[in-house]
CSV table of C-alpha atoms in Angstrom, one decimal:
chain,number,residue,atom,x,y,z
A,1,MET,CA,125.4,115.3,48.4
A,2,LYS,CA,121.9,116.6,49.2
A,3,THR,CA,120.6,113.0,49.3
A,4,LYS,CA,123.3,112.1,52.0
A,5,ILE,CA,122.3,115.1,54.1
A,6,LEU,CA,118.6,114.3,53.8
A,7,ILE,CA,119.2,110.6,54.8
A,8,LEU,CA,121.3,111.8,57.8
A,9,LEU,CA,118.6,114.1,58.9
A,10,ILE,CA,115.9,111.4,58.6
A,11,MET,CA,118.1,109.0,60.6
A,12,MET,CA,118.4,111.7,63.4
A,13,VAL,CA,114.7,112.3,63.8
A,14,PRO,CA,114.0,109.3,66.0
A,15,PHE,CA,116.7,110.5,68.4
A,16,LEU,CA,115.2,114.0,68.6
A,17,ALA,CA,111.6,112.9,69.0
A,18,PRO,CA,111.7,111.5,72.6
A,19,ALA,CA,113.0,114.8,74.0
A,20,GLN,CA,110.3,116.8,72.2
A,21,ASN,CA,107.7,114.3,73.4
A,22,ALA,CA,108.8,114.6,77.0
A,23,SER,CA,108.5,118.4,76.7
A,24,LEU,CA,105.0,118.1,75.3
A,25,GLN,CA,103.9,115.7,78.0
A,26,LYS,CA,105.1,118.0,80.7
A,27,ASP,CA,103.2,120.9,79.2
A,28,THR,CA,100.0,118.9,78.8
A,29,LEU,CA,99.7,117.7,82.4
A,30,SER,CA,96.4,118.7,83.9
A,31,VAL,CA,96.1,121.1,86.8
A,32,SER,CA,95.2,118.2,89.1
A,33,GLN,CA,98.3,116.3,88.1
A,34,HIS,CA,100.5,119.4,88.8
A,35,LEU,CA,98.9,119.8,92.2
A,36,SER,CA,99.4,116.2,93.0
A,37,GLN,CA,103.1,116.7,92.6
A,38,VAL,CA,103.3,119.6,95.2
A,39,THR,CA,104.9,118.3,98.4
A,40,ILE,CA,105.8,119.7,101.8
A,41,TYR,CA,108.4,118.4,104.3
A,42,PRO,CA,109.5,117.8,107.0
A,43,ASN,CA,106.2,116.9,108.5
A,44,PRO,CA,106.0,117.2,111.5
A,45,ALA,CA,108.0,120.4,111.4
A,46,THR,CA,109.5,122.6,114.1
A,47,ASN,CA,110.6,126.0,112.7
A,48,TYR,CA,109.9,125.8,108.9
A,49,PHE,CA,108.8,123.5,106.1
A,50,ILE,CA,109.9,123.2,102.5
A,51,ILE,CA,107.5,123.4,99.6
A,52,GLN,CA,108.4,121.6,96.4
A,53,ASN,CA,106.5,122.9,93.4
A,54,THR,CA,107.3,121.1,90.2
A,55,TYR,CA,105.0,123.3,88.2
A,56,SER,CA,106.5,126.4,86.6
A,57,ASP,CA,103.5,128.8,87.3
A,58,SER,CA,102.7,130.3,90.6
A,59,LEU,CA,100.6,128.6,93.3
A,60,ILE,CA,98.7,130.2,96.1
A,61,MET,CA,99.4,128.7,99.5
A,62,THR,CA,97.0,129.2,102.4
A,63,ILE,CA,97.5,128.0,105.9
A,64,PHE,CA,94.5,127.3,108.2
A,65,ASN,CA,94.5,126.3,111.9
A,66,ASN,CA,92.5,123.4,113.2
A,67,MET,CA,89.5,125.6,113.7
A,68,GLY,CA,89.5,126.6,110.0
A,69,GLN,CA,90.7,130.1,110.6
A,70,LYS,CA,93.0,131.5,107.9
A,71,ILE,CA,96.5,132.1,109.3
A,72,ASP,CA,98.4,133.2,106.2
A,73,SER,CA,98.4,133.2,102.5
A,74,LYS,CA,101.3,133.5,100.1
A,75,THR,CA,102.0,133.1,96.4
A,76,ILE,CA,104.7,130.5,95.6
A,77,PHE,CA,106.7,131.4,92.5
A,78,LYS,CA,109.7,129.1,92.7
A,79,LYS,CA,110.1,125.3,92.6
A,80,TRP,CA,111.6,125.2,96.1
A,81,ASN,CA,110.5,127.5,98.9
A,82,SER,CA,110.9,127.5,102.6
A,83,TYR,CA,108.2,128.9,104.9
A,84,SER,CA,108.8,129.8,108.5
A,85,ILE,CA,106.3,128.6,111.1
A,86,GLU,CA,108.2,129.7,114.2
A,87,PHE,CA,105.4,132.1,115.1
A,88,LEU,CA,102.8,129.3,115.2
A,89,PRO,CA,101.9,127.4,118.3
A,90,SER,CA,102.2,123.6,118.2
A,91,GLY,CA,99.3,121.9,116.6
A,92,LEU,CA,97.6,120.6,113.5
A,93,TYR,CA,97.4,122.9,110.4
A,94,ILE,CA,96.0,122.6,106.9
A,95,VAL,CA,98.1,123.8,104.0
A,96,ARG,CA,96.1,124.4,100.9
A,97,PHE,CA,97.6,125.0,97.4
A,98,THR,CA,95.4,126.6,94.7
A,99,LEU,CA,96.1,126.6,91.0
A,100,LYS,CA,93.6,127.8,88.4
A,101,LYS,CA,90.6,127.3,90.7
A,102,LYS,CA,91.6,123.8,91.8
A,103,SER,CA,93.1,123.1,95.1
A,104,LYS,CA,95.0,120.4,97.1
A,105,SER,CA,95.1,120.3,100.9
A,106,MET,CA,97.6,118.7,103.2
A,107,LYS,CA,97.9,118.3,106.9
A,108,LEU,CA,100.9,119.8,108.7
A,109,ILE,CA,101.9,119.1,112.3
A,110,LYS,CA,103.8,121.8,114.1
A,111,ILE,CA,105.9,120.7,117.1
A,112,LYS,CA,108.2,122.6,119.4
């Protein structure tokens, strides 16, 4: 009976391994790879934009105007966030995301 159980467990290992490997691959992505998966939309935007963060840790989002002046900074904790830009005049903005001393910048166009 023990031999049958052992054979059954050995046969199941190949089916369990891909799920475990996928989890390990997700955990071993570099900071740059996580930042490359951060997206914002719609762009151009009118009243708000959505931030999609596939990384589970928090990111720091900083918004700059076209003169390089810091407009706002916020910590992003969730995978999906909306950010209101109703208070901003129309124009070009830079949205920078920072994670563990690395950053990614994106252009955002605000229209009325």
